[in-house]
Short mmCIF file of C-alpha atoms and ligand atoms in Angstrom, two decimals:
data_model
loop_
_atom_site.label_atom_id
_atom_site.label_comp_id
_atom_site.label_asym_id
_atom_site.label_seq_id
_atom_site.Cartn_x
_atom_site.Cartn_y
_atom_site.Cartn_z
CA VAL A 1 43.03 -37.35 -67.90
CA ALA A 2 39.34 -37.98 -67.59
CA LYS A 3 40.08 -41.56 -68.72
CA ALA A 4 41.36 -42.26 -65.31
CA ALA A 5 41.95 -45.99 -64.76
CA SER A 6 39.20 -46.83 -62.29
CA ARG A 7 35.88 -45.24 -61.22
CA GLY A 8 37.47 -44.51 -57.80
CA SER A 9 40.23 -42.42 -59.23
CA TYR A 10 38.12 -40.74 -61.56
CA ARG A 11 35.81 -39.61 -58.83
CA PHE A 12 38.73 -38.41 -56.80
CA TYR A 13 40.11 -36.55 -59.80
CA ALA A 14 36.78 -34.84 -60.43
CA LEU A 15 36.63 -33.87 -56.75
CA GLU A 16 40.11 -32.26 -57.05
CA MET A 17 38.95 -30.39 -60.19
CA SER A 18 36.15 -28.94 -58.49
CA ASN A 19 38.12 -28.15 -55.53
CA ALA A 20 40.70 -26.22 -57.70
CA ALA A 21 37.83 -24.38 -59.42
CA ASP A 22 36.27 -23.38 -56.16
CA GLU A 23 39.55 -22.44 -54.86
CA ARG A 24 40.12 -20.24 -57.85
CA LEU A 25 36.77 -18.64 -57.69
CA SER A 26 37.26 -17.80 -54.00
CA LEU A 27 40.63 -16.31 -54.78
CA GLU A 28 39.14 -14.28 -57.48
CA ASN A 29 36.46 -12.86 -55.16
CA ASP A 30 38.94 -12.08 -52.55
CA LEU A 31 41.09 -10.41 -55.10
CA ARG A 32 38.50 -8.04 -56.11
CA ARG A 33 37.94 -7.27 -52.39
CA ALA A 34 41.67 -6.77 -51.85
CA VAL A 35 41.75 -4.09 -54.63
CA GLU A 36 38.89 -2.41 -52.99
CA LEU A 37 40.33 -2.55 -49.60
CA GLY A 38 43.78 -1.63 -50.70
CA GLN A 39 45.29 -4.93 -49.48
CA LEU A 40 48.05 -4.99 -52.09
CA GLU A 41 51.35 -3.69 -51.28
CA LEU A 42 54.49 -3.07 -53.31
CA HIS A 43 57.83 -4.20 -52.20
CA TYR A 44 61.07 -3.30 -53.82
CA GLN A 45 63.98 -5.15 -55.13
CA PRO A 46 67.18 -3.36 -55.83
CA LYS A 47 68.88 -3.40 -59.11
CA VAL A 48 72.67 -3.13 -58.72
CA ASP A 49 75.43 -1.90 -60.83
CA ILE A 50 78.06 -4.54 -60.91
CA GLY A 51 80.87 -2.06 -61.48
CA THR A 52 80.11 0.24 -58.67
CA ASN A 53 77.93 -1.65 -56.27
CA ARG A 54 75.59 1.16 -56.42
CA ILE A 55 71.62 0.69 -56.31
CA ARG A 56 70.37 2.08 -59.61
CA SER A 57 66.81 1.03 -59.63
CA ALA A 58 64.19 -0.46 -57.64
CA GLU A 59 61.88 -3.16 -59.18
CA ALA A 60 58.20 -2.84 -57.74
CA LEU A 61 57.00 -6.36 -57.03
CA LEU A 62 53.30 -6.80 -56.04
CA ARG A 63 52.62 -8.43 -52.57
CA TRP A 64 48.98 -9.45 -51.56
CA ARG A 65 48.57 -9.88 -47.74
CA HIS A 66 45.58 -12.01 -47.67
CA PRO A 67 43.75 -11.88 -44.22
CA THR A 68 43.62 -15.64 -43.73
CA ARG A 69 45.91 -17.25 -46.33
CA GLY A 70 48.87 -14.94 -45.49
CA LEU A 71 51.13 -13.59 -48.25
CA VAL A 72 49.91 -14.87 -51.65
CA PRO A 73 52.62 -14.86 -54.39
CA PRO A 74 52.18 -12.89 -57.53
CA ASN A 75 52.74 -16.13 -59.64
CA VAL A 76 49.32 -17.15 -58.13
CA PHE A 77 47.25 -14.13 -58.22
CA ILE A 78 48.60 -12.17 -61.40
CA PRO A 79 47.27 -14.86 -63.85
CA ILE A 80 43.92 -14.58 -62.16
CA ALA A 81 44.07 -10.72 -62.30
CA GLU A 82 44.81 -11.09 -66.17
CA ASP A 83 42.11 -13.57 -66.83
CA THR A 84 39.53 -11.27 -65.01
CA GLY A 85 40.85 -8.07 -66.31
CA LEU A 86 41.35 -6.94 -62.81
CA ILE A 87 45.13 -6.39 -64.01
CA VAL A 88 44.38 -3.12 -65.60
CA GLN A 89 43.09 -1.55 -62.30
CA ILE A 90 45.73 -3.16 -60.34
CA GLY A 91 48.42 -2.23 -62.89
CA GLU A 92 47.25 1.41 -62.84
CA TRP A 93 47.51 1.32 -58.98
CA VAL A 94 51.03 -0.03 -59.34
CA LEU A 95 52.08 2.51 -61.77
CA ARG A 96 50.75 5.58 -59.75
CA GLU A 97 51.96 4.21 -56.30
CA SER A 98 55.61 3.39 -57.56
CA CYS A 99 55.79 6.83 -58.93
CA ARG A 100 54.55 8.25 -55.83
CA GLN A 101 57.07 6.33 -53.75
CA VAL A 102 59.90 7.57 -55.81
CA ARG A 103 58.84 11.04 -55.53
CA ALA A 104 58.63 10.58 -51.81
CA TRP A 105 62.17 9.25 -51.74
CA ILE A 106 63.59 12.15 -53.79
CA ASP A 107 61.75 14.50 -51.44
CA SER A 108 63.30 12.87 -48.30
CA GLY A 109 66.69 13.25 -49.90
CA MET A 110 67.70 9.72 -50.76
CA SER A 111 69.97 9.28 -53.74
CA PRO A 112 67.91 8.96 -56.87
CA VAL A 113 66.63 5.60 -58.09
CA ARG A 114 64.62 4.70 -61.08
CA VAL A 115 61.46 2.57 -60.41
CA ALA A 116 60.85 -0.43 -62.75
CA VAL A 117 57.27 -1.52 -62.93
CA ASN A 118 56.04 -5.04 -64.55
CA LEU A 119 53.38 -4.83 -67.06
CA SER A 120 51.52 -7.69 -68.03
CA ALA A 121 50.37 -8.28 -71.79
CA LYS A 122 46.84 -7.33 -71.19
CA GLN A 123 48.05 -4.10 -69.50
CA PHE A 124 50.34 -3.32 -72.21
CA ARG A 125 47.72 -3.81 -74.85
CA HIS A 126 45.14 -1.56 -72.92
CA VAL A 127 44.04 1.60 -74.67
CA ASP A 128 44.71 3.78 -71.69
CA LEU A 129 48.21 2.84 -70.89
CA VAL A 130 50.04 5.77 -72.16
CA ALA A 131 47.54 8.11 -70.57
CA VAL A 132 47.91 6.33 -67.30
CA ILE A 133 51.70 6.39 -67.35
CA ARG A 134 51.54 10.13 -68.16
CA SER A 135 49.27 10.95 -65.44
CA ALA A 136 51.11 8.84 -62.83
CA LEU A 137 54.39 10.67 -63.66
CA GLU A 138 52.68 14.07 -63.60
CA GLU A 139 50.93 13.42 -60.31
CA ALA A 140 54.43 12.62 -58.81
CA GLN A 141 56.11 15.42 -60.85
CA LEU A 142 58.74 12.79 -61.93
CA GLN A 143 60.52 13.09 -65.33
CA PRO A 144 59.78 10.00 -67.57
CA GLY A 145 63.54 8.91 -67.14
CA TYR A 146 62.58 7.83 -63.64
CA LEU A 147 60.35 5.24 -65.06
CA GLU A 148 61.33 1.81 -66.43
CA LEU A 149 58.84 -0.66 -67.76
CA GLU A 150 59.50 -4.43 -67.76
CA LEU A 151 57.92 -6.40 -70.48
CA THR A 152 58.26 -9.95 -71.51
CA GLU A 153 59.01 -11.11 -75.11
CA SER A 154 55.72 -12.45 -75.44
CA ALA A 155 53.94 -9.45 -74.19
CA ILE A 156 55.51 -7.59 -76.90
CA MET A 157 55.11 -9.99 -79.53
CA ASP A 158 51.45 -10.46 -78.89
CA ASP A 159 50.71 -7.68 -81.27
CA ALA A 160 53.91 -6.66 -82.53
CA GLU A 161 52.62 -3.77 -84.77
CA LYS A 162 50.92 -2.14 -81.97
CA SER A 163 53.73 -2.67 -79.38
CA ALA A 164 56.14 -0.92 -81.80
CA SER A 165 54.12 2.22 -81.70
CA THR A 166 53.46 2.22 -78.16
CA LEU A 167 57.04 1.54 -77.22
CA GLU A 168 58.20 4.11 -79.77
CA PHE A 169 55.85 6.72 -78.14
CA LEU A 170 57.01 5.75 -74.42
CA SER A 171 60.66 5.72 -75.29
CA THR A 172 60.55 9.18 -77.03
CA MET A 173 58.78 10.37 -73.71
CA GLY A 174 62.00 9.18 -72.01
CA VAL A 175 60.60 6.04 -70.20
CA HIS A 176 63.13 3.11 -70.21
CA ILE A 177 62.11 -0.34 -71.53
CA SER A 178 63.34 -3.62 -70.29
CA ILE A 179 62.95 -7.03 -71.69
CA ASP A 180 62.09 -9.33 -68.59
CA ASP A 181 62.89 -12.94 -68.38
CA PHE A 182 64.95 -12.72 -71.57
CA GLY A 183 65.62 -16.20 -73.29
CA THR A 184 62.64 -17.99 -72.08
CA GLY A 185 59.91 -16.42 -74.26
CA TYR A 186 60.24 -16.05 -78.03
CA SER A 187 62.47 -17.66 -80.60
CA SER A 188 62.99 -14.89 -82.89
CA LEU A 189 65.41 -12.18 -81.96
CA SER A 190 64.43 -9.91 -84.89
CA TYR A 191 62.24 -8.03 -82.60
CA LEU A 192 65.39 -6.61 -80.73
CA ARG A 193 66.03 -4.52 -83.60
CA ARG A 194 62.40 -3.27 -84.21
CA PHE A 195 61.78 -1.89 -80.83
CA PRO A 196 63.43 0.96 -78.87
CA LEU A 197 64.76 -1.04 -75.93
CA ASP A 198 67.17 -0.13 -73.09
CA LYS A 199 67.79 -3.49 -71.07
CA LEU A 200 67.53 -7.24 -71.37
CA LYS A 201 67.15 -9.22 -68.21
CA ILE A 202 68.46 -12.51 -68.23
CA ASP A 203 66.22 -15.01 -66.76
CA ARG A 204 66.92 -16.45 -63.45
CA SER A 205 66.81 -19.78 -64.81
CA PHE A 206 70.08 -19.29 -66.71
CA VAL A 207 71.75 -17.74 -63.64
CA ARG A 208 70.70 -20.48 -61.26
CA ASP A 209 73.31 -23.08 -62.50
CA LEU A 210 75.85 -20.52 -63.99
CA MET A 211 78.67 -22.02 -62.05
CA SER A 212 78.05 -25.68 -62.65
CA SER A 213 76.41 -25.80 -66.12
CA PRO A 214 78.62 -24.93 -69.05
CA ALA A 215 75.46 -24.77 -71.38
CA ASP A 216 73.85 -22.10 -69.12
CA ALA A 217 77.19 -20.23 -69.05
CA SER A 218 77.40 -20.23 -72.76
CA ILE A 219 73.86 -18.84 -72.81
CA VAL A 220 74.52 -16.05 -70.27
CA LYS A 221 77.79 -15.20 -72.31
CA ALA A 222 75.86 -15.01 -75.73
CA ILE A 223 73.02 -12.83 -73.95
CA ILE A 224 75.52 -10.37 -72.65
CA SER A 225 77.45 -10.15 -75.86
CA LEU A 226 74.11 -9.76 -78.09
CA ALA A 227 72.95 -7.07 -75.57
CA HIS A 228 76.31 -5.11 -75.71
CA ASN A 229 76.40 -5.22 -79.50
CA LEU A 230 72.90 -4.01 -79.64
CA ARG A 231 73.97 -1.16 -77.28
CA LEU A 232 71.64 -2.51 -74.59
CA ARG A 233 72.45 -2.74 -70.91
CA VAL A 234 72.19 -6.34 -69.42
CA VAL A 235 70.86 -7.31 -66.09
CA ALA A 236 71.05 -10.53 -64.44
CA GLU A 237 68.15 -11.94 -62.43
CA GLY A 238 68.28 -14.14 -59.44
CA VAL A 239 71.99 -13.81 -58.28
CA GLU A 240 72.23 -15.60 -55.00
CA THR A 241 76.08 -16.13 -54.41
CA ALA A 242 79.20 -14.21 -54.46
CA GLU A 243 80.54 -16.81 -56.92
CA GLN A 244 77.73 -16.01 -59.41
CA LEU A 245 78.32 -12.28 -59.02
CA GLY A 246 82.05 -12.44 -59.56
CA TYR A 247 81.63 -14.67 -62.77
CA LEU A 248 78.93 -12.12 -64.14
CA ARG A 249 81.40 -9.26 -63.47
CA GLU A 250 84.09 -11.10 -65.45
CA LEU A 251 81.54 -11.55 -68.27
CA GLY A 252 80.80 -7.71 -68.42
CA CYS A 253 77.24 -8.02 -67.13
CA ASP A 254 76.12 -4.39 -66.24
CA GLN A 255 73.68 -4.91 -63.39
CA TYR A 256 72.27 -7.63 -61.22
CA GLN A 257 69.28 -8.47 -58.87
CA GLY A 258 68.98 -11.17 -56.54
CA PHE A 259 69.07 -12.42 -52.93
CA PHE A 260 72.69 -11.94 -52.75
CA CYS A 261 71.98 -8.26 -52.40
CA SER A 262 68.44 -8.34 -51.17
CA PRO A 263 64.98 -9.85 -51.90
CA ALA A 264 62.05 -7.42 -52.62
CA VAL A 265 61.48 -5.50 -49.34
CA PRO A 266 58.83 -2.93 -47.98
CA PRO A 267 59.59 0.68 -48.82
CA SER A 268 61.29 1.52 -45.29
CA ALA A 269 63.77 -1.44 -45.57
CA PHE A 270 64.53 -0.42 -49.14
CA GLU A 271 65.48 3.09 -47.77
CA ALA A 272 67.64 1.51 -45.19
CA LEU A 273 69.50 -0.56 -47.77
CA LEU A 274 69.99 2.71 -50.10
CA GLN A 275 71.55 4.43 -47.01
CA LYS A 276 73.78 1.48 -46.00
CA LEU A 277 75.16 1.18 -49.69
CA ARG A 278 75.56 4.79 -50.19
CA ALA A 279 77.77 5.23 -47.23
CA ASP A 280 81.08 4.35 -49.19
CA LEU A 281 80.07 5.80 -52.60
CA PRO A 282 80.27 9.42 -54.07
CA GLU A 283 77.02 11.19 -54.52
CA LEU A 284 75.07 10.40 -57.64
CA THR A 285 73.33 13.33 -58.97
CA GLU A 286 69.94 13.32 -60.60
CA ALA A 287 71.48 13.98 -63.96
CA ASP A 288 73.92 10.99 -63.63
CA MET A 289 71.21 8.70 -62.74
CA LEU A 290 68.78 9.83 -65.69
CA ARG A 291 71.78 9.53 -68.12
CA THR A 292 72.19 5.68 -67.82
P1 C2E B 1 59.75 -10.99 -62.19
O1 C2E B 1 59.51 -9.73 -62.93
O2 C2E B 1 60.62 -11.66 -63.42
O3 C2E B 1 60.46 -10.88 -61.04
C1 C2E B 1 61.41 -11.49 -60.35
C2 C2E B 1 61.09 -12.45 -59.44
O4 C2E B 1 62.10 -13.34 -58.85
C3 C2E B 1 60.24 -11.92 -58.24
O5 C2E B 1 59.40 -12.89 -57.72
C4 C2E B 1 61.43 -11.91 -57.29
O6 C2E B 1 61.11 -11.77 -55.91
C5 C2E B 1 62.36 -13.24 -57.53
N1 C2E B 1 63.72 -13.03 -57.17
C6 C2E B 1 64.50 -11.97 -57.26
N2 C2E B 1 65.70 -12.39 -56.79
C7 C2E B 1 65.60 -13.73 -56.68
C8 C2E B 1 66.73 -14.71 -56.20
O7 C2E B 1 67.95 -14.28 -56.09
N3 C2E B 1 66.42 -15.97 -56.09
C9 C2E B 1 65.09 -16.42 -56.32
N4 C2E B 1 64.72 -17.68 -56.17
N5 C2E B 1 64.09 -15.26 -56.54
C10 C2E B 1 64.35 -14.32 -56.87
P2 C2E B 1 58.00 -12.29 -57.27
O8 C2E B 1 57.97 -11.14 -56.56
O9 C2E B 1 57.34 -13.57 -56.70
O10 C2E B 1 57.34 -12.01 -58.64
C11 C2E B 1 56.92 -12.99 -59.58
C12 C2E B 1 56.57 -12.45 -61.00
O11 C2E B 1 55.24 -11.69 -60.74
C13 C2E B 1 57.40 -11.30 -61.43
O12 C2E B 1 58.46 -11.92 -62.16
C14 C2E B 1 56.50 -10.55 -62.49
O13 C2E B 1 56.33 -11.39 -63.66
C15 C2E B 1 55.13 -10.92 -61.72
N6 C2E B 1 54.75 -9.39 -60.97
C16 C2E B 1 55.24 -9.11 -59.81
N7 C2E B 1 54.51 -7.70 -59.59
C17 C2E B 1 54.02 -7.46 -60.66
C18 C2E B 1 53.11 -6.26 -61.03
O14 C2E B 1 53.09 -5.28 -60.33
N8 C2E B 1 52.56 -6.19 -62.36
C19 C2E B 1 52.61 -7.49 -63.00
N9 C2E B 1 51.98 -7.44 -64.28
N10 C2E B 1 53.38 -8.54 -62.86
C20 C2E B 1 53.99 -8.44 -61.54
MG1 MG B 2 60.22 -8.15 -63.63
MG1 MG B 3 62.13 -11.36 -64.39
MG1 MG B 4 60.53 -13.88 -63.86
#
C-alpha cells in the first residue's frame, strides 16, 4: 500500500493513516474514561423459543453512549477494549450487571429468563474468570443455571487445553455454554465433542439469504441436524422476516433472535416485551426455565 502511485496519493494515504491512528487513540482514551464514569450500558435482546413463542433468555449487548459521538457500536469499541486489556474490567462489569438485572427481574415478578453474556477471547483466558462468575452469581443470589456464556469458536480454540478445563468447570457448576457465530470461525468440528456445550448459534450471515440462497439453506439445515445429533440446542441469529422464521420452524430450529422479534433494547423495554409476550402463554416456573 505504501507504494502508492504518486507522491500526492502517498501523502494523502499517510495523512489518512495518521488520522486513523489519532482517531483510535482518542477512542481508546474516551473508552477508559467511559469505563470510569459508567457510560457503558447493557441492552437486552430476546432469544425466543420457536415452538412456543416464549422468551427464554436475554442476550446482554454492550452499548456505549459517547458524549459527542453518540452511540458507538460494539464492533468498534470491543476490539479496542481487547487490545488494551480494558475488556477484562468491562467484561467483569457486564457479568455483574447482567446478573444483577436478572435478579431485579425475578424480584419484580417477571417470568424467569436466563441471561446470555458474550465473552471475548482475552476475557475467557483471564485467570480470574471463574472467580468473577462465581461472585457475580453470588452477589445476585442467582443459580448458575440463570447464566449462559457465548463464546466464539476461535475464542475456545485459542488454547483448547485450557478451554476444556474452564468449560468443564463452568458447565459442572450449571452455567450454560453457547457457541456464537457458529459456522464462521473454525474449520475443525472435533472440538464439538471435546467441550461441554449447550447451544450452537447459527451465524446471521447464513440466515440473511436463507430464502433465496440454496447454499445458505443447506448450511443452516446441516447445522441444525449436526446440533441435534450432538444433543445441542440450536439458535438462529438475525431473523428479520416471518418467512425466515417459518422456514426455520419447518427445519426444526429451537430458538431464534432477530429484529423480527426485537433488537436489543434497554431493560425497561425488555420488561415490556416480556409482559406482552407472556399475556397469552401459560406460566413458566423457575424449574421449567432451568431445565432447558
Ligand atoms: P453477537 O454476540 O453475535 O451479537 C449479535 C449482533 O447482531 C448484535 O450486534 C445484535 O444487535 C445484532 N443483531 C441481532 N439481531 C439482528 C437482526 O435481526 N439483524 C441484524 N442486522 N442484526 C441483528 P451488536 O449489539 O452491535 O454487537 C456486535 C458484537 O459485539 C456481538 O456480536 C458481540 O460479539 C460483541 N459484543 C456485544 N456486547 C458484548 C460484551 O458485553 N462483551 C463482549 N466481549 N462482546 C460483546
Ligand atoms: Mg452473542
Ligand atoms: Mg452472534
Ligand atoms: Mg456476531
